[in-house]
mmCIF file of C-alpha atoms in Angstrom:
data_model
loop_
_atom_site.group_PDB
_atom_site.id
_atom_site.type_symbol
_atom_site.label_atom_id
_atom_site.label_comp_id
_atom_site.label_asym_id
_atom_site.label_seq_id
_atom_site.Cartn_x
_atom_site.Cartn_y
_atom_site.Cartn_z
ATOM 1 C CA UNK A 18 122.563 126.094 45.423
ATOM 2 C CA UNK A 19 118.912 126.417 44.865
ATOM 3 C CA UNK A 20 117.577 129.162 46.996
ATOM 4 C CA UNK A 21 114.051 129.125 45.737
ATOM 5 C CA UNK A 22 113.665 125.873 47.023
ATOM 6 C CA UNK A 23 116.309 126.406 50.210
ATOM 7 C CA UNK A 24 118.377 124.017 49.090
ATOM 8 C CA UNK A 25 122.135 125.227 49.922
ATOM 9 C CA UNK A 26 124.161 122.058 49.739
ATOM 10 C CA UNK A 27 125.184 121.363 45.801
ATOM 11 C CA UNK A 28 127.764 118.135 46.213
ATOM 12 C CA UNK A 29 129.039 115.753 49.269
ATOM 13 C CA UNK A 30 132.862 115.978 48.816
ATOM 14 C CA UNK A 31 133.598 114.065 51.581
ATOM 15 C CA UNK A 32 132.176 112.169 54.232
ATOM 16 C CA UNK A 33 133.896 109.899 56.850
ATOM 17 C CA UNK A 34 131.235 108.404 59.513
ATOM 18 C CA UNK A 35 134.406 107.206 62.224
ATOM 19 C CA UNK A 36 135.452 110.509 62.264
ATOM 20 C CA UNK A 37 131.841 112.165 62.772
ATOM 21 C CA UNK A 38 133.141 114.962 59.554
ATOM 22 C CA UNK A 39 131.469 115.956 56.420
ATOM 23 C CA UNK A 40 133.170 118.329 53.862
ATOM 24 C CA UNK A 41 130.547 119.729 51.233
ATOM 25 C CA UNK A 42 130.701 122.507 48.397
ATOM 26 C CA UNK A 43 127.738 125.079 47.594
ATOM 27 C CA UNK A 44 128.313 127.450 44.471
ATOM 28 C CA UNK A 45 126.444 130.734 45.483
ATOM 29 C CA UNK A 46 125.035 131.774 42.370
ATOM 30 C CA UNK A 47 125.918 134.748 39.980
ATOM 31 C CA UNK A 48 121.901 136.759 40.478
ATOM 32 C CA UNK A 49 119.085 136.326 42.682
ATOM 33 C CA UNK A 50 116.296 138.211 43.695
ATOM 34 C CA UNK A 51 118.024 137.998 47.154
ATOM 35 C CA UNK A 52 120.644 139.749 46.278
ATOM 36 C CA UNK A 53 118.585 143.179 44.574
ATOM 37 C CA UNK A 54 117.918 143.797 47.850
ATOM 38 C CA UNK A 55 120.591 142.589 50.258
ATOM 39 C CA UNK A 56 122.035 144.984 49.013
ATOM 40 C CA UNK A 57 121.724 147.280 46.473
ATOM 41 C CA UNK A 58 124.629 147.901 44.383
ATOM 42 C CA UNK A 59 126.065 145.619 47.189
ATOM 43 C CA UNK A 60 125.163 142.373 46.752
ATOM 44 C CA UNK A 61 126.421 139.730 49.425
ATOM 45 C CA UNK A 62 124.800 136.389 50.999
ATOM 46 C CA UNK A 63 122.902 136.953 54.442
ATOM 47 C CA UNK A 64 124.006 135.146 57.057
ATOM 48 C CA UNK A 65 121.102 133.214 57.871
ATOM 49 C CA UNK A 66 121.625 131.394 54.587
ATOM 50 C CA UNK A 67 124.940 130.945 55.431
ATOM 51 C CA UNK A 68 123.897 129.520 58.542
ATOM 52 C CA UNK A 69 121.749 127.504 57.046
ATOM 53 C CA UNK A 70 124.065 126.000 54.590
ATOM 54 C CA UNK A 71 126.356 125.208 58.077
ATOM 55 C CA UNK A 72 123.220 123.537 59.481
ATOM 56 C CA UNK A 73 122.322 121.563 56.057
ATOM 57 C CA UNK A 74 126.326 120.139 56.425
ATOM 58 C CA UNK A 75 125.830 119.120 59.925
ATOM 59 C CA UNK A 76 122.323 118.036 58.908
ATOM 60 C CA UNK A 77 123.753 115.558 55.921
ATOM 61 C CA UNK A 78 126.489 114.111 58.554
ATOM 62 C CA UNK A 79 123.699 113.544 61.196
ATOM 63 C CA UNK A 80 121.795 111.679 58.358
ATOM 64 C CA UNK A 81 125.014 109.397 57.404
ATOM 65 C CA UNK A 82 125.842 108.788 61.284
ATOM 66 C CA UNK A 83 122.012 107.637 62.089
ATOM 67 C CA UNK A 84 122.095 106.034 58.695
ATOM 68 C CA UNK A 85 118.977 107.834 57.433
ATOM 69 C CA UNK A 86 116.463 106.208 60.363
ATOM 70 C CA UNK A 87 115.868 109.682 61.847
ATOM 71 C CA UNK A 88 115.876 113.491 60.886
ATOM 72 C CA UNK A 89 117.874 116.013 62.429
ATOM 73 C CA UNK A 90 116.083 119.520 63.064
ATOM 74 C CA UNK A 91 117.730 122.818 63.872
ATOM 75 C CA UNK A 92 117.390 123.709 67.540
ATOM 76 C CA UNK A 93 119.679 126.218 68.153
ATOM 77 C CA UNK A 94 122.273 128.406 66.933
ATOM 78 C CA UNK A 95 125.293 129.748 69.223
ATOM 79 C CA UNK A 96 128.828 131.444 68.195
ATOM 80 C CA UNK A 97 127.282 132.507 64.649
ATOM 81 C CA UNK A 98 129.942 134.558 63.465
ATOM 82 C CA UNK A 99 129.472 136.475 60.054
ATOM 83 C CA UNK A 100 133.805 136.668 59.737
ATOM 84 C CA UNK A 101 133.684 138.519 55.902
ATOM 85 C CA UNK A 102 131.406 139.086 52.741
ATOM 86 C CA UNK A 103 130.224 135.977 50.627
ATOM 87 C CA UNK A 104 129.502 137.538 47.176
ATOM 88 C CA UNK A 105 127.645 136.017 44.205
ATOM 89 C CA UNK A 106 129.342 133.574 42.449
ATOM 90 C CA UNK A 107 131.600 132.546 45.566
ATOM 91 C CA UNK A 108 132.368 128.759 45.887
ATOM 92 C CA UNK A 109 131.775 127.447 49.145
ATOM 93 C CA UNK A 110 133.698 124.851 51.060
ATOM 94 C CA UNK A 111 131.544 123.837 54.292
ATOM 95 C CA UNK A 112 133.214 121.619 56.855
ATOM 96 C CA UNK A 113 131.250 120.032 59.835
ATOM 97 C CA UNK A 114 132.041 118.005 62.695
ATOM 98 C CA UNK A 115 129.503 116.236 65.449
ATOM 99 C CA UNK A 116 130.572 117.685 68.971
ATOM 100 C CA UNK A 117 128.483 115.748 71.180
ATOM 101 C CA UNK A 118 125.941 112.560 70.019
ATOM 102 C CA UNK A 119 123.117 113.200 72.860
ATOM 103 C CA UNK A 120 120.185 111.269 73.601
ATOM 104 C CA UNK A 121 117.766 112.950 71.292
ATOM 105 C CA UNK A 122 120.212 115.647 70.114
ATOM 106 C CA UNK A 123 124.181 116.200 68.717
ATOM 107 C CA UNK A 124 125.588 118.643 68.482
ATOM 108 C CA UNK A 125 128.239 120.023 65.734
ATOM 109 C CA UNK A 126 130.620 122.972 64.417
ATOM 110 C CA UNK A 127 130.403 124.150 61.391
ATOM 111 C CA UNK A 128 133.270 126.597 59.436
ATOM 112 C CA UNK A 129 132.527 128.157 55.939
ATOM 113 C CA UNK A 130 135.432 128.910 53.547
ATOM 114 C CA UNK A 131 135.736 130.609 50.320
ATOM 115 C CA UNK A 132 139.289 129.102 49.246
ATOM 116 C CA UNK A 133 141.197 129.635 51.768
ATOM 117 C CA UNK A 134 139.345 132.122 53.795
ATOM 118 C CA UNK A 135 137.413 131.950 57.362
ATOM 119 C CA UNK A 136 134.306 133.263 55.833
ATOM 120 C CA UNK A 137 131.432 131.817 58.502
ATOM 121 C CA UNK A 138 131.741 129.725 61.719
ATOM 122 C CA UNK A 139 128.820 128.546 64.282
ATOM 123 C CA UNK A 140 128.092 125.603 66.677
ATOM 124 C CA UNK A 141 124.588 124.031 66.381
ATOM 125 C CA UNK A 142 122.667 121.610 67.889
ATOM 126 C CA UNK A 143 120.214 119.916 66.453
ATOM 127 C CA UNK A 144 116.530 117.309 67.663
ATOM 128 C CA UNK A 145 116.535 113.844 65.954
ATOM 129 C CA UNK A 146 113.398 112.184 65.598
ATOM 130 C CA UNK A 147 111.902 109.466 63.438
ATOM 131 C CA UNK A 148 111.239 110.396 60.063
ATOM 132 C CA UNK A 149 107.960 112.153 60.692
ATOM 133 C CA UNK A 150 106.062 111.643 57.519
ATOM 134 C CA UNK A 151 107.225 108.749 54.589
ATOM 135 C CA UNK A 152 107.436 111.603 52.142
ATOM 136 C CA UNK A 153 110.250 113.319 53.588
ATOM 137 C CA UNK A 154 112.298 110.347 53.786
ATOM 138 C CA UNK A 155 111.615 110.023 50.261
ATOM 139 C CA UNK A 156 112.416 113.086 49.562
ATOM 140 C CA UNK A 157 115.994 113.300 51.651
ATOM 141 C CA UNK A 158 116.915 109.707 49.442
ATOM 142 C CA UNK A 159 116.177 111.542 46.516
ATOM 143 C CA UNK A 160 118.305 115.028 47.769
ATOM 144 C CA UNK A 161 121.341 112.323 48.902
ATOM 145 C CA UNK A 162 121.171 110.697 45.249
ATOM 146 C CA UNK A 163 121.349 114.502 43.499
ATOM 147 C CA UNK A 164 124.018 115.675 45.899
ATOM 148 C CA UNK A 165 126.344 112.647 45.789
ATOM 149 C CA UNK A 166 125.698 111.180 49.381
ATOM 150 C CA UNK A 167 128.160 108.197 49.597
ATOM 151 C CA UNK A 168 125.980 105.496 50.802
ATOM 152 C CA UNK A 169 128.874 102.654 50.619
ATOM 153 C CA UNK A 170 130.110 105.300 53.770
ATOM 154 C CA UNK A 171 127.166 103.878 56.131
ATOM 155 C CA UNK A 172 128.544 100.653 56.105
ATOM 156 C CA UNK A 173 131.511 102.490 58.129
ATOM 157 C CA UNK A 174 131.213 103.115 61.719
ATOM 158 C CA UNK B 9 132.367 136.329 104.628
ATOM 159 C CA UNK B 10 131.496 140.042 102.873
ATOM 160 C CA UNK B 11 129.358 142.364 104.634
ATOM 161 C CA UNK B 12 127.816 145.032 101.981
ATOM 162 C CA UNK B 13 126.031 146.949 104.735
ATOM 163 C CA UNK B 14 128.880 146.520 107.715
ATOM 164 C CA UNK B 15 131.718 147.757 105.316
ATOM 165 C CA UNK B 16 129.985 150.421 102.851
ATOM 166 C CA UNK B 17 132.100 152.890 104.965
ATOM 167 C CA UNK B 18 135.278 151.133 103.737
ATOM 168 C CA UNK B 19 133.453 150.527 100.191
ATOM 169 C CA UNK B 20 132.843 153.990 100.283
ATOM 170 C CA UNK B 21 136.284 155.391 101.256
ATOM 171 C CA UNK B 22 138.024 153.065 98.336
ATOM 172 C CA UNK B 23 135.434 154.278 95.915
ATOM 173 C CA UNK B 24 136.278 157.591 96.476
ATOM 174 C CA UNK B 25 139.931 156.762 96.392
ATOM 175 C CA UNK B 26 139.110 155.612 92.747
ATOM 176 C CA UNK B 27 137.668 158.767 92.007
ATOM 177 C CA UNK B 28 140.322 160.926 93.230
ATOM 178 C CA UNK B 29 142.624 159.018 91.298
ATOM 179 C CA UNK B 30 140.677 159.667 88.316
ATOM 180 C CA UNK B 31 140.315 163.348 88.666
ATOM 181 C CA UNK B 32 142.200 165.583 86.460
ATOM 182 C CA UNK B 33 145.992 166.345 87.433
ATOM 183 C CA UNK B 34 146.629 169.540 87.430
ATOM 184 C CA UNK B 35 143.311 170.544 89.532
ATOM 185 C CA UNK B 36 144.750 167.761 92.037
ATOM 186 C CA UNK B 37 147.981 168.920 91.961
ATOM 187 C CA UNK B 38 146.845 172.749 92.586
ATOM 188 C CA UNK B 39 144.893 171.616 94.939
ATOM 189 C CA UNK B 40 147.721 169.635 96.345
ATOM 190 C CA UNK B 41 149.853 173.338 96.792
ATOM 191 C CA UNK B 42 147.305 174.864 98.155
ATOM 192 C CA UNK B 43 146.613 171.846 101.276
ATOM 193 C CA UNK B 44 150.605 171.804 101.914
ATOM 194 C CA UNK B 45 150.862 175.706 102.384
ATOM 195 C CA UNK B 46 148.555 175.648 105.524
ATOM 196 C CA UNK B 47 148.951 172.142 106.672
ATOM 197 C CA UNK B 48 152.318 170.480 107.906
ATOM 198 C CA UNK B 49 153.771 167.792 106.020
ATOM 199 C CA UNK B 50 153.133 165.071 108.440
ATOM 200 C CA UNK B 51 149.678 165.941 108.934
ATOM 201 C CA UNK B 52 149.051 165.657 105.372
ATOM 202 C CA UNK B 53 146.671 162.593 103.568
ATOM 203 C CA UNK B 54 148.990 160.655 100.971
ATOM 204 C CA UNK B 55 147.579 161.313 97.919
ATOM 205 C CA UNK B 56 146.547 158.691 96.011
ATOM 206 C CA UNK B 57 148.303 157.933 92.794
ATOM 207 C CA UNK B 58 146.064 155.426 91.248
ATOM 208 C CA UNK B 59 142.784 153.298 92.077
ATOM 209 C CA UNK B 60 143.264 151.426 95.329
ATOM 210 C CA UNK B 61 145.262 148.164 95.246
ATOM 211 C CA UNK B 62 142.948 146.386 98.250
ATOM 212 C CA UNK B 63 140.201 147.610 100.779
ATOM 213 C CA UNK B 64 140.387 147.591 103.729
ATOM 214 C CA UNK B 65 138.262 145.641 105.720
ATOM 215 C CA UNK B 66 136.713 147.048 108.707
ATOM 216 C CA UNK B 67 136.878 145.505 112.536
ATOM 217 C CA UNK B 68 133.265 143.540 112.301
ATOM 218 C CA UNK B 69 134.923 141.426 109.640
ATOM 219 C CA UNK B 70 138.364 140.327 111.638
ATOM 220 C CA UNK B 71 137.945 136.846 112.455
ATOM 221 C CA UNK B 72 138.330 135.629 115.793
ATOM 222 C CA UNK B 73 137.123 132.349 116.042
ATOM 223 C CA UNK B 74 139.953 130.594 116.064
ATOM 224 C CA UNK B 75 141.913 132.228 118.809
ATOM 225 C CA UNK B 76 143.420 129.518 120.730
ATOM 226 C CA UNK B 77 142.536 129.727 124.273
ATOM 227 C CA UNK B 78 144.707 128.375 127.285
ATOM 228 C CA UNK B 79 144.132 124.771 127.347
ATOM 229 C CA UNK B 80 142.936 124.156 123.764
ATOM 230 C CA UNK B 81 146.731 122.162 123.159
ATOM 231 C CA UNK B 82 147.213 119.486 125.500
ATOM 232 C CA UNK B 83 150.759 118.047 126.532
ATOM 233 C CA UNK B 84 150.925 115.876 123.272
ATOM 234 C CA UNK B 85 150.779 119.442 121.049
ATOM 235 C CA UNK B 86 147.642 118.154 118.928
ATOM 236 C CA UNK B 87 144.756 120.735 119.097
ATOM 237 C CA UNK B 88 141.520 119.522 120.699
ATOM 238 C CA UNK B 89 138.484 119.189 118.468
ATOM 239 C CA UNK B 90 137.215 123.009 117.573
ATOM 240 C CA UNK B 91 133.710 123.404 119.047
ATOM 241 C CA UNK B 92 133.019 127.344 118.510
ATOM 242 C CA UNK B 93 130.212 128.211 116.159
ATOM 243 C CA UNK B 94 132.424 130.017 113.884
ATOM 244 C CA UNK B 95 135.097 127.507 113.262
ATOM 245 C CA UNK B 96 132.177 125.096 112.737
ATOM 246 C CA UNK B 97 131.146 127.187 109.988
ATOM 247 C CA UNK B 98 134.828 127.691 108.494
ATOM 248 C CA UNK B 99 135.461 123.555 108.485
ATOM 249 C CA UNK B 100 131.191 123.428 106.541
ATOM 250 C CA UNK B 101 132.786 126.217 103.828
ATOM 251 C CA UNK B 102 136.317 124.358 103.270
ATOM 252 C CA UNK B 103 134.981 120.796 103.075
ATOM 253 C CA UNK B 104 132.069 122.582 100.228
ATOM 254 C CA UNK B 105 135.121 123.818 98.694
ATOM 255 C CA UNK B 106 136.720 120.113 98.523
ATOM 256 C CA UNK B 107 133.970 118.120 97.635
ATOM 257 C CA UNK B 108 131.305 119.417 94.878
ATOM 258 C CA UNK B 109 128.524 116.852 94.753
ATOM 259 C CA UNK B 110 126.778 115.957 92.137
ATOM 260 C CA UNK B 111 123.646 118.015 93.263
ATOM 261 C CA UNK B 112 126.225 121.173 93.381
ATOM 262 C CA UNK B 113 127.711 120.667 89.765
ATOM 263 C CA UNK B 114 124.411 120.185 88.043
ATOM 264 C CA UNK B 115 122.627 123.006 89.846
ATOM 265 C CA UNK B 116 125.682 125.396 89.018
ATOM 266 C CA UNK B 117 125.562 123.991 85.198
ATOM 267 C CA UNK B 118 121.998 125.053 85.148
ATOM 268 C CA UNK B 119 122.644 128.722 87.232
ATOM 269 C CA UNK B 120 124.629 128.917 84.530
ATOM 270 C CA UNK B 121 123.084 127.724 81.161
ATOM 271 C CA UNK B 122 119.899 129.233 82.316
ATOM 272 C CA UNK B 123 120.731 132.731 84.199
ATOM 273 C CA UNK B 124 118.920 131.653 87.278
ATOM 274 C CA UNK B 125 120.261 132.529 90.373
ATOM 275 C CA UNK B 126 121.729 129.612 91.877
ATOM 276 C CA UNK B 127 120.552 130.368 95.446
ATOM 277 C CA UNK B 128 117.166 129.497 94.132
ATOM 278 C CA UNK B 129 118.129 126.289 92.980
ATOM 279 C CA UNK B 130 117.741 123.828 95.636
ATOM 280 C CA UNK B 131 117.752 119.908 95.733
ATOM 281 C CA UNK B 132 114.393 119.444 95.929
ATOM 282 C CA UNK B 133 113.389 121.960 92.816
ATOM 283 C CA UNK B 134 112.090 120.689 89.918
ATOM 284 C CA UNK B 135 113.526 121.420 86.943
ATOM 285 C CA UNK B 136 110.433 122.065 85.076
ATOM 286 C CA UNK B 137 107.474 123.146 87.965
ATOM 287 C CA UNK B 138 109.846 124.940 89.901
ATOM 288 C CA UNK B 139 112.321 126.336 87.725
ATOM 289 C CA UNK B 140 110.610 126.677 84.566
ATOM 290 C CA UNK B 141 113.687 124.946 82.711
ATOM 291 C CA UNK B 142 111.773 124.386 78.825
ATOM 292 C CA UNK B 143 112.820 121.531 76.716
ATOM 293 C CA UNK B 144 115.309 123.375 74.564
ATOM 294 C CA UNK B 145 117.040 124.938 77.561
ATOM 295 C CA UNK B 146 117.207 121.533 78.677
ATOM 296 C CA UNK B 147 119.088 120.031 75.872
ATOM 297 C CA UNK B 148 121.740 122.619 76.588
ATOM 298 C CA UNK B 149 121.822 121.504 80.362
ATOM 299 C CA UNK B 150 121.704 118.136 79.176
ATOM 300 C CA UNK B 151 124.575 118.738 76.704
ATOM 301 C CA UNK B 152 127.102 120.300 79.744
ATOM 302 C CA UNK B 153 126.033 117.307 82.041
ATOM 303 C CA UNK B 154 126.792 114.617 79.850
ATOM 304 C CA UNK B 155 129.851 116.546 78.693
ATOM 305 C CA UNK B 156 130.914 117.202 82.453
ATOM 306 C CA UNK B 157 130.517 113.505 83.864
ATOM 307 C CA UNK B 158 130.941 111.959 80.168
ATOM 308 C CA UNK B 159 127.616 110.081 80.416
ATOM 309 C CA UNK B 160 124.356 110.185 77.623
ATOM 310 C CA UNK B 161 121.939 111.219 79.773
ATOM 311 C CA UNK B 162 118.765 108.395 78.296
ATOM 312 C CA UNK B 163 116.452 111.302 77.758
ATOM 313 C CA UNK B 164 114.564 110.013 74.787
ATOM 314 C CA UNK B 165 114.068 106.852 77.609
ATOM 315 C CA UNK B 166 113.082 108.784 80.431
ATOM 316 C CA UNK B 167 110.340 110.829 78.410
ATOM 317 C CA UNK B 168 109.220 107.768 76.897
ATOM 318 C CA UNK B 169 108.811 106.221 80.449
ATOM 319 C CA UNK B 170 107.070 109.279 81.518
ATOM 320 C CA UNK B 171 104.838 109.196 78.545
ATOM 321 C CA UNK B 172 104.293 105.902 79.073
ATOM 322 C CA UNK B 173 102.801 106.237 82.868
ATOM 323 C CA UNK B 174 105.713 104.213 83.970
ATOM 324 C CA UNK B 175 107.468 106.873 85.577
ATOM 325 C CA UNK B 176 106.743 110.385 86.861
ATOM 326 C CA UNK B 177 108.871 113.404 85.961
ATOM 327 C CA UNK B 178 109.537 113.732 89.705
ATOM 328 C CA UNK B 179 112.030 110.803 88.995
ATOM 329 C CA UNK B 180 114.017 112.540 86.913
ATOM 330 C CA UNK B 181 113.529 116.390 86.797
ATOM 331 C CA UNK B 182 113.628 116.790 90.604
ATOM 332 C CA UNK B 183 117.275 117.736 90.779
ATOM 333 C CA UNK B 184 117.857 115.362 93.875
ATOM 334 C CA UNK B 185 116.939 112.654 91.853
ATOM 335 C CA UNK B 186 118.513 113.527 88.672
ATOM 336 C CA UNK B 187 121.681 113.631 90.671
ATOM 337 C CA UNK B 188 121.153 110.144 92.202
ATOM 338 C CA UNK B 189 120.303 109.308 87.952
ATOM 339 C CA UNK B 190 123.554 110.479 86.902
ATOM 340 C CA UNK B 191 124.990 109.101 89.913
ATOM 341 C CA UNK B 192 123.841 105.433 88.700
ATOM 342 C CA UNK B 193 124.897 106.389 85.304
ATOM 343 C CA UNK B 194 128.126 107.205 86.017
ATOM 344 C CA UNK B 195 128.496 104.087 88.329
ATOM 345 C CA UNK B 196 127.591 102.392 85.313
ATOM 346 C CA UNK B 197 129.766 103.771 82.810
ATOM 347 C CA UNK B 198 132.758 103.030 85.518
ATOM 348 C CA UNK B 199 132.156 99.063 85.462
ATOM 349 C CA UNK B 200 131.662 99.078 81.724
ATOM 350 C CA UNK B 201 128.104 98.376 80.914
ATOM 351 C CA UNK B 202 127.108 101.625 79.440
ATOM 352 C CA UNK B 203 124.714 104.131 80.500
ATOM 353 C CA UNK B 204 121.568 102.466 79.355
ATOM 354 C CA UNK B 205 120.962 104.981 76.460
#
């Protein structure tokens, strides 16, 4: 997890395009400037990065399913619920699912664990359009290749 | 049907029943000792217990209109067509009740996704001009419709059409013909060759 750069997503543990599901882990780090002041002497992950980390998830599924020929862009947020703390240092398991493939949108569910605990849940729903600019597709390729995006997985469908 | 202004007496009276219920016991029941010293028994109100289990509807809503008159069942025991206003009205509410067109379920999806009164929603609004639906609101309606009839609603196609200049958004985002749309697309999906998206 790279907050400086709002990256939330570390590895792609699994991804299976038939069943529109993605399972991904984000390691929360130890310190952040973040953290001094949400909150002092109480440090615990806001919930609009943990939001964001559930739309990232969805985000990397979308990508797999449309097979990287458009980008998915948050549109809206409903059911966000904050369910218990996520401190520093917590490992987080992020599942996703796709709800609904629209005509210009999908939607998906999201659910944030730390082991075995509920931590974060939320459904999303998301615009697809054309990459908008070459250099984002470039750089997406290059965040699939850090992350472990299985690209033998677009050949399912 | 309900008649705020004909029945606010019989609002009124099970409102206060409510409140008597509510107030505290031992005042009540004091007060209770005090009405059955001076007033016989039989005279007396029955005190209420607990808030009202139904109101009571007042004579200007008792429904007469189907009060069979001599000679409305002839010899063979069927009952001759109903002609009075009010029964008229009755069979219009029941056959609504039945039959939900498409027009009806879309305009309720957007009453509800959108909080606009659905009494201002009418078949020949339009979604945008009239009812000032925005795009994202839209995807939301757009998600319970093709949910509801389990269609894809072509939007990128539409608005492509529409940007295009061969279409208007009349087509599509007046609400009687975005019911005849996902009429066609439903039609569509039912003899298997997709919706077109």
């Amino acid at each position: 997890m790279n907050l400086d750069y709002f990256q939330l997503i570390d590895r792609i543990v699994d991804l299976n395009i038939g069943e529109r599901t993605i399972t991904v882990e984000a390691q929360v780090p130890t310190t952040h400037t973040i953290f001094e002041g949400h909150f002092p002497g109480y440090p615990i992950m806001p919930g609009v990065l943990l939001t964001e980390a559930m739309a990232q998830s969805s985000g990397w599924l979308l990508l797999g399913v449309m097979k990287f020929e458009r980008m998915p862009f948050l549109a809206m947020v409903k059911e966000a619920k904050m369910r218990g703390f996520v401190s520093p240092g917590d490992l987080l398991t992020i599942e996703a699912k796709i709800e609904h493939e629209g005509s210009g949108f999908a939607v998906t569910s999201a659910k944030v664990r730390v082991g075995k605990d509920l931590k974060c849940s939320a459904d999303l729903t998301f615009r697809h359009i054309p990459f908008p600019h070459p250099d984002l597709r470039v750089h997406m390729d290059a965040m699939a290749n850090k992350i472990g995006f299985p690209m033998q997985a677009l050949s399912h469908d | 049907m309900w008649n705020a202004s004909r029945n606010s007496r019989a609002v009124a009276t099970a409102i206060g029943q409510a409140a008597d219920g509510a107030t505290d016991s031992r005042h009540r029941q004091g007060m209770n000792e005090a009405y059955s010293r001076t007033t016989p028994i039989s005279a007396q109100k029955p005190v209420p217990t607990g808030p009202p289990t139904s109101i009571e509807l007042g004579p200007p809503l008792r429904y007469t209109g189907t009060r069979l008159r001599p000679g409305e069942i002839g010899q063979s025991g069927a009952m001759r067509p109903a002609s009075s206003k009010p029964f008229r009205i009755y069979l219009q509410y029941i056959k609504g009740l039945m039959m939900s067109s498409t027009f009806d379920q879309i305009a309720n999806i957007i009453a509800e996704t959108c909080d606009i009164p659905r009494d201002t929603i009418k078949p020949e609004s339009h979604a945008i001009d009239d009812l000032g639906i925005d795009s994202l609101d839209f995807l939301d309606i757009a998600f319970a419709i093709d949910k509801a009839f389990g269609i894809k609603m072509p939007l990128e196609k539409w608005t492509q059409e529409v940007n295009d200049g061969k279409a208007t958004t009349e087509q599509y985002f007046v609400l009687k013909n975005l019911a005849d749309r996902i009429d066609e697309l439903v039609a569509a999906k039912n003899a298997g060759t997709g919706t077109g998206a």
